[in-house]
Structure formats: C-alpha cells, structure tokens
Short mmCIF file of C-alpha atoms in Angstrom, two decimals:
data_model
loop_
_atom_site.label_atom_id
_atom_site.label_comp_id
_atom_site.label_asym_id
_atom_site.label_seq_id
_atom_site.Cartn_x
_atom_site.Cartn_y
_atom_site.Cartn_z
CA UNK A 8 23.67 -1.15 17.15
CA UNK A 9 25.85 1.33 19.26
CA UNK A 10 24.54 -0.35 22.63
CA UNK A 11 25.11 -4.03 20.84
CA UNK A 12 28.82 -2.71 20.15
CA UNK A 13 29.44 -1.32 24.03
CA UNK A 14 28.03 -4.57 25.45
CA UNK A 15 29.84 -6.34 23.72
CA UNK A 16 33.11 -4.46 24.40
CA UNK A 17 32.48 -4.98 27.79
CA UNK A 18 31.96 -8.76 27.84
CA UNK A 19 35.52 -8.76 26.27
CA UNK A 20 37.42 -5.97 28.69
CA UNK A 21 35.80 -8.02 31.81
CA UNK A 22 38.89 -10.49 33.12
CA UNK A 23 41.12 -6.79 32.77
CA UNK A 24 38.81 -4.76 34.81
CA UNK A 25 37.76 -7.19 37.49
CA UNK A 26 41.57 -7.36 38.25
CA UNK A 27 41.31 -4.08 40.01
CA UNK A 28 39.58 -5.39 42.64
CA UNK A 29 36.07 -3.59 42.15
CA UNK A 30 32.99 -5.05 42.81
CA UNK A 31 30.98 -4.69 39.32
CA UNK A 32 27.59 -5.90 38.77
CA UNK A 33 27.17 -7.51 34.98
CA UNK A 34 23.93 -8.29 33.58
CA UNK A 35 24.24 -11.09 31.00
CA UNK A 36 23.73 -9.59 27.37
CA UNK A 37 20.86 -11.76 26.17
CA UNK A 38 20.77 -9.87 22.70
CA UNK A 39 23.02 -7.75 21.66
CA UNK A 40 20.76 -4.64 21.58
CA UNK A 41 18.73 -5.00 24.37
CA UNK A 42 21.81 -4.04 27.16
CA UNK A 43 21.61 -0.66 28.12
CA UNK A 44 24.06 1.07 30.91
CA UNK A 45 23.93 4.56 32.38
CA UNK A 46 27.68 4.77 31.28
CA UNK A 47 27.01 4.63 27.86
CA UNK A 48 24.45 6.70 26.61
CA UNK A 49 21.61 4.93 24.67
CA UNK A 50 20.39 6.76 21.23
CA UNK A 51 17.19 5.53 20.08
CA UNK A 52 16.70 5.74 16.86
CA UNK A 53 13.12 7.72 16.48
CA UNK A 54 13.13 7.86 12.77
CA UNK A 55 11.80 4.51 12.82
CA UNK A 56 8.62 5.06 14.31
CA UNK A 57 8.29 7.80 11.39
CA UNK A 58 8.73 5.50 9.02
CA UNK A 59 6.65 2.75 10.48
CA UNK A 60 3.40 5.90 10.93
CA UNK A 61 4.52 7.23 6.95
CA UNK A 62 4.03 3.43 6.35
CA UNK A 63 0.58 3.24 7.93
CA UNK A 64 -0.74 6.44 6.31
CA UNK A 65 0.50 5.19 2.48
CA UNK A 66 -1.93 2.47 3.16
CA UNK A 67 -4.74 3.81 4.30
CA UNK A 68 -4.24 6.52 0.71
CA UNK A 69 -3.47 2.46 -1.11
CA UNK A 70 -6.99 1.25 0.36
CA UNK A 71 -8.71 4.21 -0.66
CA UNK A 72 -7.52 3.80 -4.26
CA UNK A 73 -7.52 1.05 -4.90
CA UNK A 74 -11.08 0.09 -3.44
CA UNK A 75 -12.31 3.11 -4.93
CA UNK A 76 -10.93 2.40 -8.33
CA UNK A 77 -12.41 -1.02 -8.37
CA UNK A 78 -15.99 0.31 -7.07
CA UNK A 79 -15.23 3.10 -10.17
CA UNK A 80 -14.65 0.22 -12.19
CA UNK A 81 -17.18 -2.16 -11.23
CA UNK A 82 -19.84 0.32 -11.39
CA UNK A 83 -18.88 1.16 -15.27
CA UNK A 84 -21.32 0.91 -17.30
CA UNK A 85 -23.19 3.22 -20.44
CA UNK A 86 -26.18 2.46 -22.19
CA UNK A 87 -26.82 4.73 -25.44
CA UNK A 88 -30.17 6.62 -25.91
CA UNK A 89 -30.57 4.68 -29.47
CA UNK A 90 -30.79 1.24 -30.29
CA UNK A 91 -31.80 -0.96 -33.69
CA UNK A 92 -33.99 -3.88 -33.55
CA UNK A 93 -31.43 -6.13 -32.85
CA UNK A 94 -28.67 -4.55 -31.30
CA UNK A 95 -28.59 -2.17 -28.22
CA UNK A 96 -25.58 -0.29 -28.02
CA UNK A 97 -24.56 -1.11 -24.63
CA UNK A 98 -21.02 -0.82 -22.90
CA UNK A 99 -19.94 -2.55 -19.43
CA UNK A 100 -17.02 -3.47 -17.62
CA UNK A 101 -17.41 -6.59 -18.37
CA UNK A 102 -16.82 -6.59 -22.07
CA UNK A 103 -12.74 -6.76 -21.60
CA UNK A 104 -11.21 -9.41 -19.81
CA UNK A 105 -8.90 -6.49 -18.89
CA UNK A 106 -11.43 -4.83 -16.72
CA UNK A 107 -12.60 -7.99 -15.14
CA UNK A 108 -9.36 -8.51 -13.81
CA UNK A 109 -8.79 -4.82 -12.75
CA UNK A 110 -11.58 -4.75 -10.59
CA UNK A 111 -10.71 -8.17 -9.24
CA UNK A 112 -7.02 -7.22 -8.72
CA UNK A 113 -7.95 -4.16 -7.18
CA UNK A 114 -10.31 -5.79 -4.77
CA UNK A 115 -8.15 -7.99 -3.36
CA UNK A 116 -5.22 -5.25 -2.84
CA UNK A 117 -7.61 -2.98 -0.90
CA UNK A 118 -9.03 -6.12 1.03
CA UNK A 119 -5.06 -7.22 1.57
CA UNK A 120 -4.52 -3.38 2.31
CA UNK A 121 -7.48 -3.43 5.07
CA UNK A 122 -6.14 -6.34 6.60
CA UNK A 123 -2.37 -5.51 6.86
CA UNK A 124 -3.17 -2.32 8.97
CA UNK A 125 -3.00 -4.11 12.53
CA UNK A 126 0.42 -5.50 11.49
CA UNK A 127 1.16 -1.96 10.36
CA UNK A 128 0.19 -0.43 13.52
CA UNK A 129 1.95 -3.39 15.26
CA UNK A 130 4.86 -1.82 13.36
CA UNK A 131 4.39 1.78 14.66
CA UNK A 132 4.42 0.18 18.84
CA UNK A 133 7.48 -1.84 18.23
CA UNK A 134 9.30 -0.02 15.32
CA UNK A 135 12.22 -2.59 15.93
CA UNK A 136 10.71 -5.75 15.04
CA UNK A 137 11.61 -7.79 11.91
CA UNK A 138 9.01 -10.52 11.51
CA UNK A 139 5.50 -8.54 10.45
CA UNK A 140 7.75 -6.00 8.39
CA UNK A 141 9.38 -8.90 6.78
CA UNK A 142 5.98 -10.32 5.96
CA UNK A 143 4.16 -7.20 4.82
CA UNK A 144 6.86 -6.18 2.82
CA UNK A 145 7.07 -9.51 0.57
CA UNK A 146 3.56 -9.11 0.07
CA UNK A 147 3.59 -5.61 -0.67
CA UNK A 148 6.22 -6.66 -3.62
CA UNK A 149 3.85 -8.88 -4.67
CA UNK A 150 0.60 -6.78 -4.36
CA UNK A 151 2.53 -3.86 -6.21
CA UNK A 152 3.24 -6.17 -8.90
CA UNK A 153 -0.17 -6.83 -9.28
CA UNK A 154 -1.57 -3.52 -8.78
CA UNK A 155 0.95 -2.36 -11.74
CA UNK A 156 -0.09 -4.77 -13.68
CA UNK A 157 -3.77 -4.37 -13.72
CA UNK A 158 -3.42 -0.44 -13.88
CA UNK A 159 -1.01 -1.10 -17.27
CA UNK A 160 -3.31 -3.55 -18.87
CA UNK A 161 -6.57 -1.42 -18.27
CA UNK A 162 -4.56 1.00 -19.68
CA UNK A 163 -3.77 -0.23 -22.60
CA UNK A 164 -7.84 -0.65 -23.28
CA UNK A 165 -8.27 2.72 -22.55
CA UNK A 166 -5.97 3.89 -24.69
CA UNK A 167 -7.66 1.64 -28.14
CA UNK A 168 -10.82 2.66 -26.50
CA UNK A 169 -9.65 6.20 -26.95
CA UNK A 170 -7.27 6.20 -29.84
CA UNK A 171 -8.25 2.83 -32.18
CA UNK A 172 -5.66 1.48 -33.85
CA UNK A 173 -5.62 2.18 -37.69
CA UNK A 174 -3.02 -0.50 -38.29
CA UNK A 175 -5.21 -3.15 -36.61
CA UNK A 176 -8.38 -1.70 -38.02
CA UNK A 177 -9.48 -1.39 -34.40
CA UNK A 178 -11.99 1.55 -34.17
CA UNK A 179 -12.22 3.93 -31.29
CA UNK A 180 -15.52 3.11 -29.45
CA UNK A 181 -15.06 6.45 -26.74
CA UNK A 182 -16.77 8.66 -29.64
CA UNK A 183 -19.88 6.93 -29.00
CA UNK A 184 -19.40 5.55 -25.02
CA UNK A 185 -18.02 9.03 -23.62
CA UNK A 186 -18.76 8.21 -20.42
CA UNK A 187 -17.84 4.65 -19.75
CA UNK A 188 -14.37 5.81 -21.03
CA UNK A 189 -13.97 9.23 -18.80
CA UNK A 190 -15.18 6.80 -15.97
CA UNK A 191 -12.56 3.83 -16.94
CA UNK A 192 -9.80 6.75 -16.99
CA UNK A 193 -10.31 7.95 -13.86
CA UNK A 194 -10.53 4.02 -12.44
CA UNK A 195 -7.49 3.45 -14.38
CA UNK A 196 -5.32 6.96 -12.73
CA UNK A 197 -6.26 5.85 -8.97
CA UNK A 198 -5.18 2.15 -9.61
CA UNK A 199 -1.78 4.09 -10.21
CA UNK A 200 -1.94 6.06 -7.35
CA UNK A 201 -2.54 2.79 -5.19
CA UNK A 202 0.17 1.09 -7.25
CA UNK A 203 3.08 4.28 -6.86
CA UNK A 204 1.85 4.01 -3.02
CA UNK A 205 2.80 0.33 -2.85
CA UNK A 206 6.10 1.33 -4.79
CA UNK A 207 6.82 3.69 -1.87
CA UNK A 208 5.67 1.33 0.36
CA UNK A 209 8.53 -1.01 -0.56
CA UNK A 210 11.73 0.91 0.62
CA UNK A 211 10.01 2.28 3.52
CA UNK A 212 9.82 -1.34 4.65
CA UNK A 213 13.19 -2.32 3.76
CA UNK A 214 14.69 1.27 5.50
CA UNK A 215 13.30 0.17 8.78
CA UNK A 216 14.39 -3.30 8.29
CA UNK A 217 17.73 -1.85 7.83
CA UNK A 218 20.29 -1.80 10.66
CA UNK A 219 21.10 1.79 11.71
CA UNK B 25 27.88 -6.90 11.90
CA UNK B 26 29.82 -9.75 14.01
CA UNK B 27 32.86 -8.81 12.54
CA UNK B 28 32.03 -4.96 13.14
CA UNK B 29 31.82 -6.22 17.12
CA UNK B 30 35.18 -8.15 17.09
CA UNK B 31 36.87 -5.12 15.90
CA UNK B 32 35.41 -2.84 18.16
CA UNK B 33 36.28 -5.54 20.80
CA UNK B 34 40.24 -5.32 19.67
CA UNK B 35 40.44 -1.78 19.73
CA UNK B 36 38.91 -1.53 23.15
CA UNK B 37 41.35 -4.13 24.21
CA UNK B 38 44.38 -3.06 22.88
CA UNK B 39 46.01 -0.83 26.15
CA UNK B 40 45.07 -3.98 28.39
CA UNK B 41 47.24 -6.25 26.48
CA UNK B 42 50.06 -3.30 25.54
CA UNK B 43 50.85 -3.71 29.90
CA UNK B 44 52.33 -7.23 28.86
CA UNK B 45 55.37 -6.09 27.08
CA UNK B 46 54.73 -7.84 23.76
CA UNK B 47 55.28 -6.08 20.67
CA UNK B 48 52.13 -7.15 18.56
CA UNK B 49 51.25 -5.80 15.36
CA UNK B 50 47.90 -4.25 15.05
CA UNK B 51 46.39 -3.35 11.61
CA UNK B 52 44.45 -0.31 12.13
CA UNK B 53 40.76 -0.98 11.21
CA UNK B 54 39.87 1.23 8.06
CA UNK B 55 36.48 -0.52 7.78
CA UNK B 56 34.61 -2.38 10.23
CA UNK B 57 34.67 -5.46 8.36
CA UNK B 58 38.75 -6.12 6.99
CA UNK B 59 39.59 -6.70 10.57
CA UNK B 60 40.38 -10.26 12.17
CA UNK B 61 42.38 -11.67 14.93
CA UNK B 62 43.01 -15.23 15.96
CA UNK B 63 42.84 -14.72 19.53
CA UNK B 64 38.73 -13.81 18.92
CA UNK B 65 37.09 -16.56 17.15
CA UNK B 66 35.22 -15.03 14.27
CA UNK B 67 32.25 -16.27 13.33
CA UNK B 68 31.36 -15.00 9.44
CA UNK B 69 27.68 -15.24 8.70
CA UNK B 70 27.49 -17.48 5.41
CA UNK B 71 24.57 -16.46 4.11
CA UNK B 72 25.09 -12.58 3.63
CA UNK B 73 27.16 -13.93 0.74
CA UNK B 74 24.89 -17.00 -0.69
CA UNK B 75 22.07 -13.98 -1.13
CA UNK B 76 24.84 -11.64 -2.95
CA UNK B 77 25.49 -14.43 -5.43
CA UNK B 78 22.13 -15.59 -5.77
CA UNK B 79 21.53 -11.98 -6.07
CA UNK B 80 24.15 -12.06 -8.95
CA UNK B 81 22.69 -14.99 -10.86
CA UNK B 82 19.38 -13.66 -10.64
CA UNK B 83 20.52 -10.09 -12.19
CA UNK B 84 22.66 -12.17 -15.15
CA UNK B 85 19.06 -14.40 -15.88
CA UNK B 86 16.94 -10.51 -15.97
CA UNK B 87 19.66 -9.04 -18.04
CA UNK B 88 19.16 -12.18 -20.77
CA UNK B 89 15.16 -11.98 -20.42
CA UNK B 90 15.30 -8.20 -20.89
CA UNK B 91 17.00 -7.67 -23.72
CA UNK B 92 16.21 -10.97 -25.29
CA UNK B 93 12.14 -9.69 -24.89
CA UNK B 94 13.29 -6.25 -26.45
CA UNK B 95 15.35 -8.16 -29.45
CA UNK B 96 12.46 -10.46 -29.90
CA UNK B 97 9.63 -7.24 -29.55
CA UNK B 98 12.38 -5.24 -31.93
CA UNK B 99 12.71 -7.52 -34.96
CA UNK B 100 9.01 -7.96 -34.77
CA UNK B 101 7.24 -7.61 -38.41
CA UNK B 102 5.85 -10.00 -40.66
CA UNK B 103 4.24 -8.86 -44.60
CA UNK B 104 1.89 -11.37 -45.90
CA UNK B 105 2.57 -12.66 -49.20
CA UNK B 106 -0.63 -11.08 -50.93
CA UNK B 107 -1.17 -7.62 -51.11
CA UNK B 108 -4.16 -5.82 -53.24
CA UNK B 109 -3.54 -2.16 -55.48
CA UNK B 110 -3.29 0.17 -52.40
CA UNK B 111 -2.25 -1.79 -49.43
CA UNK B 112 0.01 -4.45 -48.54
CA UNK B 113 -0.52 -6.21 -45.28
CA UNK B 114 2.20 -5.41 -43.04
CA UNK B 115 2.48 -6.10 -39.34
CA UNK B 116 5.08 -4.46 -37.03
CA UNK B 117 5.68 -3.75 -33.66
CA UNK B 118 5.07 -0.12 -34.21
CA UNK B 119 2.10 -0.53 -35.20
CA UNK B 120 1.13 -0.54 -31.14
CA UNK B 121 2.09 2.20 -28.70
CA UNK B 122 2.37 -0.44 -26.26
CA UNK B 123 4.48 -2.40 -28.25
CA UNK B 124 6.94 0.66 -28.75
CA UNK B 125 6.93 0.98 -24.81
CA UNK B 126 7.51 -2.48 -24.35
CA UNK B 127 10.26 -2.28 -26.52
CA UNK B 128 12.17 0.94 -25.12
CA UNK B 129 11.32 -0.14 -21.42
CA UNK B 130 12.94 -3.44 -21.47
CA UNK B 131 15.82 -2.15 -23.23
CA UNK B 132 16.07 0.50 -20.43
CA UNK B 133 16.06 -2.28 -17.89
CA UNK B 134 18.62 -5.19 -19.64
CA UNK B 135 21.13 -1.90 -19.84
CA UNK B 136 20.39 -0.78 -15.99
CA UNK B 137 21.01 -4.47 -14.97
CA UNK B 138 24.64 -4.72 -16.78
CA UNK B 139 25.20 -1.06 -15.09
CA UNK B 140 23.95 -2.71 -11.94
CA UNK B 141 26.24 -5.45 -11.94
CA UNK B 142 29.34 -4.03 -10.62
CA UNK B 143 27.41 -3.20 -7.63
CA UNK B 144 26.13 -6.66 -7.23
CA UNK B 145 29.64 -8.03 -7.20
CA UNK B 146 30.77 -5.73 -4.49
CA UNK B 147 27.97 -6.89 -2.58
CA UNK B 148 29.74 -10.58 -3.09
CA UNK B 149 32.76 -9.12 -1.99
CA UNK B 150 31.68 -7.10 1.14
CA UNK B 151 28.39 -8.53 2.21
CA UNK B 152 27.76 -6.55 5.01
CA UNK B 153 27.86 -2.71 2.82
CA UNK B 154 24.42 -0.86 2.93
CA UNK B 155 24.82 1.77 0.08
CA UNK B 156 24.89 0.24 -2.72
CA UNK B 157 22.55 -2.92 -1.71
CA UNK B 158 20.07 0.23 -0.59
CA UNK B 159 20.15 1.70 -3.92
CA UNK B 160 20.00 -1.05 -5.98
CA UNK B 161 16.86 -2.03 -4.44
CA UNK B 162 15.30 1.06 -4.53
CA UNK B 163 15.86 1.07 -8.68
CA UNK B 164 14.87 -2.39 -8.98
CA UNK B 165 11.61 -1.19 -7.30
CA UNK B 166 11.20 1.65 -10.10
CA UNK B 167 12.20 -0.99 -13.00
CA UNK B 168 9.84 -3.92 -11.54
CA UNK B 169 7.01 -1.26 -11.71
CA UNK B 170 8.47 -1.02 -15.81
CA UNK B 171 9.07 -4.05 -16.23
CA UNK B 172 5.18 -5.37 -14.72
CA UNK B 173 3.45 -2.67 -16.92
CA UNK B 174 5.38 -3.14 -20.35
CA UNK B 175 4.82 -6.89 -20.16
CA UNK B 176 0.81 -6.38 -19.00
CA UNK B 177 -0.01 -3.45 -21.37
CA UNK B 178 1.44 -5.83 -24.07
CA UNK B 179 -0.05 -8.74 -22.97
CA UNK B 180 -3.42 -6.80 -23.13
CA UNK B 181 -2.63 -5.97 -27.31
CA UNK B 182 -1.23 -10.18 -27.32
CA UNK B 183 -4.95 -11.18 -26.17
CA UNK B 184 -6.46 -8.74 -28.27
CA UNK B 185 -4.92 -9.81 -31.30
CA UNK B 186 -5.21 -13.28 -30.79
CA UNK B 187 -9.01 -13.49 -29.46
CA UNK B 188 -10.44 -9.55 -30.39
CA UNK B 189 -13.10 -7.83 -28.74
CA UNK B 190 -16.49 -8.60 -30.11
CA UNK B 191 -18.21 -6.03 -27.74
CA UNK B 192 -15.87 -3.50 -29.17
CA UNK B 193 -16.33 -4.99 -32.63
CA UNK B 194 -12.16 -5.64 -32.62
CA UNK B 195 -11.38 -8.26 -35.07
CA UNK B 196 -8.58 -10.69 -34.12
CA UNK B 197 -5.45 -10.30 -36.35
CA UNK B 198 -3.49 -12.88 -35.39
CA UNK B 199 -5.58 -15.56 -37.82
CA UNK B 200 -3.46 -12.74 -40.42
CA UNK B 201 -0.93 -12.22 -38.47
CA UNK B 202 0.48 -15.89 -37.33
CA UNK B 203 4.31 -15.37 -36.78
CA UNK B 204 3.91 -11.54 -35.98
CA UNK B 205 1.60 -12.89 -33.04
CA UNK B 206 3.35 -15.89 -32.44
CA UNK B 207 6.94 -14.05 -31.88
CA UNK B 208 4.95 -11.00 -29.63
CA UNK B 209 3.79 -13.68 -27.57
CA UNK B 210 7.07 -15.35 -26.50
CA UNK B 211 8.72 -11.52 -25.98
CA UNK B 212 5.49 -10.86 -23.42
CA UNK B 213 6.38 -14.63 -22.02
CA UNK B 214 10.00 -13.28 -21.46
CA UNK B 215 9.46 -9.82 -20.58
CA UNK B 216 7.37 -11.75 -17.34
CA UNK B 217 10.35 -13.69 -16.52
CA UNK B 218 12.18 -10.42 -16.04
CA UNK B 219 9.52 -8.65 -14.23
CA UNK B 220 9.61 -12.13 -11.84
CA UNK B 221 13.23 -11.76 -11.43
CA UNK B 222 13.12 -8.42 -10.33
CA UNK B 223 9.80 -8.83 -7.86
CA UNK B 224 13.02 -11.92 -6.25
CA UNK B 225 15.38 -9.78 -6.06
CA UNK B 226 13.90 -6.77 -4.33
CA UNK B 227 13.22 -9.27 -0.90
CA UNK B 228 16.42 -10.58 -1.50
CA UNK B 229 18.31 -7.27 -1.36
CA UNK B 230 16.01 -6.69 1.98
CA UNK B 231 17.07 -9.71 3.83
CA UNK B 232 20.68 -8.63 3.02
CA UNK B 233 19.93 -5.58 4.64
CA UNK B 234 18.08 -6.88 7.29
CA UNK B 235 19.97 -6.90 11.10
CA UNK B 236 21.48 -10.50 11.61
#
C-alpha cells in the first residue's frame, strides 16, 4: 500500500520535475503495488506469511479432528454381554440419524480439509494473493457451519443419552451402553475442536485478505 | 483506497502549484478519504457501499429471525386438555436443555445485531474504514458458531419428538404434543434463517475488506 501511494505520487509530480531538465527514467506502474524504487524504501509486510503458515497448521489440527472424530464415530459400536430370546441389546452409530450425519459431515470436512492444503501452501509462497484465500475462506464459512452443526446435534444425543429426559419420558440408555457413550463423547469434543479451528480459520483468512 | 491515493497525490503536489501565485484553498486532509479536488478526477468505487447496505439489510432480516425464533421458542407450552389424579400433561420449552439454550442464544444474538447496527451504518457512510468492519466480522464468526449449534441441537430434540428413537426406546411426543411441536419447529426453521444470514454476511464483510 505505501509503495502503491509513492508510485502513484510520482505519476502525478512528473510534468513538475521533468521541467528541471533531468533525465529520469520512469517505469510504467502496471499495478499499483508492484513499483518499487530505491528512493523509497519498500516494507514488506512479513506478518502475512505468518498468518498464511498459522493458517496451514490450523488445518492440518482441523483434518486430524475431524477425520479422527468421524473414524471415532464410525467405529461406535457396544454389544451387551446379555441378551433375551428376542432382543439383543445392541447399540451402533447408526441408531440416530444424528450420528449418521456426524460421521458424514465430518468426513467430508477432513476430505475438504486434505484437499485445501495445496491452496493453503499456495497461500504461504505468495502471501499476497486474493483469489485461493477468497475461495478457501467462503468454504471454510461454510464447512464451519457444518462442522458446528454436526458437533451441536450429536451433542444434543449425547446429552439424552446421558441425562434422559423425565419430561419426555426419554430414559437414559448410557447406564447400560457405557461405552458407546464415553466413545460418542469423545467423537463429539474433537468435532469441536475441528469446528473452533475452522472458527479461527475464518479471520485469519479475512486478516490477510485485508489491506495493510 | 483510490481516494486515499488522490489525497496523497494533492499533498505531494501542493508546493509545485504554490510557485504559480494563486491563492487556492486547501482543506487539510484529516482522513484519507474526506478529501477531493476537481482538478484529479476521482473515481469512487461503487460497490464498497452496495456491500455496506446489503450488509445492513442482511443484519435488519437476522435481527427479525433471531428474536422472532427466541419469541416463538419463549412462549412455547401447550397443556392437554385431559389430565389424570397426579399429573397433567404439560409441554414447555424448558422441559429441554437445548431448548433453554436455543432460547438464551438467539436472544443473545437479535440484541448483538441491534448493538451491531450502528457500526453497520458507518460502514455505509465510510466504506473504506477497517475497524469496525474487522470486528464485526470477527463476532459474527463467534455468533454464527451460536447461532448453527442452537438451531442443530434443537433441531436434533424437533426430530426426536416428532419421529423418536426406537433403538433408544424414545417415544415420539409430538402425536401428544401437536402445537408444542408444531410452534418448536417453525422457531428451529427461523433460528436457520439467522444462522444463514450470518454464514452471508461474514464473506460479505471480507470482500469489504478485501484490497480493491
């Protein structure tokens, strides 16, 4: 921004100077930023790259929880050690539409995650472009919603599957399926993590889209 | 940012054109962007502006979905019209953690949105300010995270109610419960179109930042 301002300060002061008879050579300010003169010093801004490597670590911690939470979840299941002649008491992921949809969510954020790394990285080289920020960072608003919304509404199971509901009459089943609900907790806390890491994810993007 | 380079240009200018003997009036420049001359052509970028009032709009439709979902979530309670010695059958929004979150969570967004506004109009006014479009976005991040996991953890008791669990031997309460579940559906349906709002406005609020 400082070397857009001097180039362009100089386009404007050129009829006064020439009129002192110097020879001065001009180069032709294509873009505003991209003029640089040994007059005026030239800060670049390193903070960007720092934001654009913070940016690329948060996602590789996002793809780690988030695939790991959906392998936790996916993997959930608890068979009892008693059954009737009918019935075997039997507890899986797939018994709440909830989980179904946490796993899938999750999934596809990691898989998202995995493949938004080069543009990351692509970020880190050229910590002024606009285009792949601007992309990942819709997404990401998208993805977090997601990710937030899966991590609420498995929540929410976890907590009946916990705590019943007397008022509904809903019984608590995590008395008898301890560890199908210990493991649905801990898929449930690292969806958050991969959801608070999209959250930070967010302004990161939009400080290095920012014009310094 | 154009305007920030005419400025600049004017000041530089200004001993050049003193030489002439004129007397010309110049404002000094207290901002960057109140500055204009008619001797520089000055191109205003359109828009910076068209996103601050769509920005505006957007905030005035979340505001209306927010507290209309909390109203709706709020008044929430329905007593069937038979009732046996010890119990009457009562339905109410507190009957459901979730519900109570809901509740205080959109609440805490409708008033942070008619807080917000103020800012949002001075982006209108001066389209080209960072710190309040910067923090604005960064709390719409926060309340878009609310906002996505009150409406899902709700919308996971919603589908409960209505269709039960029969793995977790849940009965459905909304064959009881028809106007309790009817009226927590449509604050769910609205608490979404706040959440949506938000996820707009957070890109929004980065292309306004974004370098022209």
């Amino acid at each position: 921004m400082d070397s857009g301002k001097h180039s362009e300060a100089t386009t404007v002061t050129k009829p006064e100077t020439k009129d002192k008879g110097k020879a001065v050579t001009w180069a032709a300010p294509l873009s505003g930023y991209s003029v640089s003169t040994k007059a005026v010093p030239h800060p670049r801004p390193g903070w960007k790259k720092g934001v654009a490597i913070t940016d690329f670590i948060l996602r590789l911690g996002a793809i780690g929880a988030a695939l790991g939470s959906a392998v936790t979840m996916g993997t959930n299941e608890e068979i009892l050690p008693f059954f009737t002649q009918f019935l075997q008491f039997h507890a899986q992921w797939t018994d709440f539409p909830m989980f179904q949809f946490f796993v899938v969510a999750n999934g596809v954020i990691g898989g998202y995650m995995i493949l938004a790394l080069p543009f990351s990285y692509v970020c880190i080289i050229r910590p002024h472009t606009i285009g792949p920020r601007l992309g990942l960072m819709i997404v990401d608003i998208v993805m977090m919603g997601v990710a937030t919304g899966a991590a609420s509404s498995a929540t929410a199971i976890v907590y009946l599957s916990h705590n019943g509901s007397r008022d509904a009459n809903w019984i608590a089943i995590c008395q008898g399926y301890t560890n199908f609900c210990q493991t649905s907790s801990e898929a449930v806390v690292l969806s958050f993590v991969a959801a608070i890491s999209l959250m930070c994810l967010v302004p990161l993007s939009a400080l290095a889209l920012k014009r310094t």
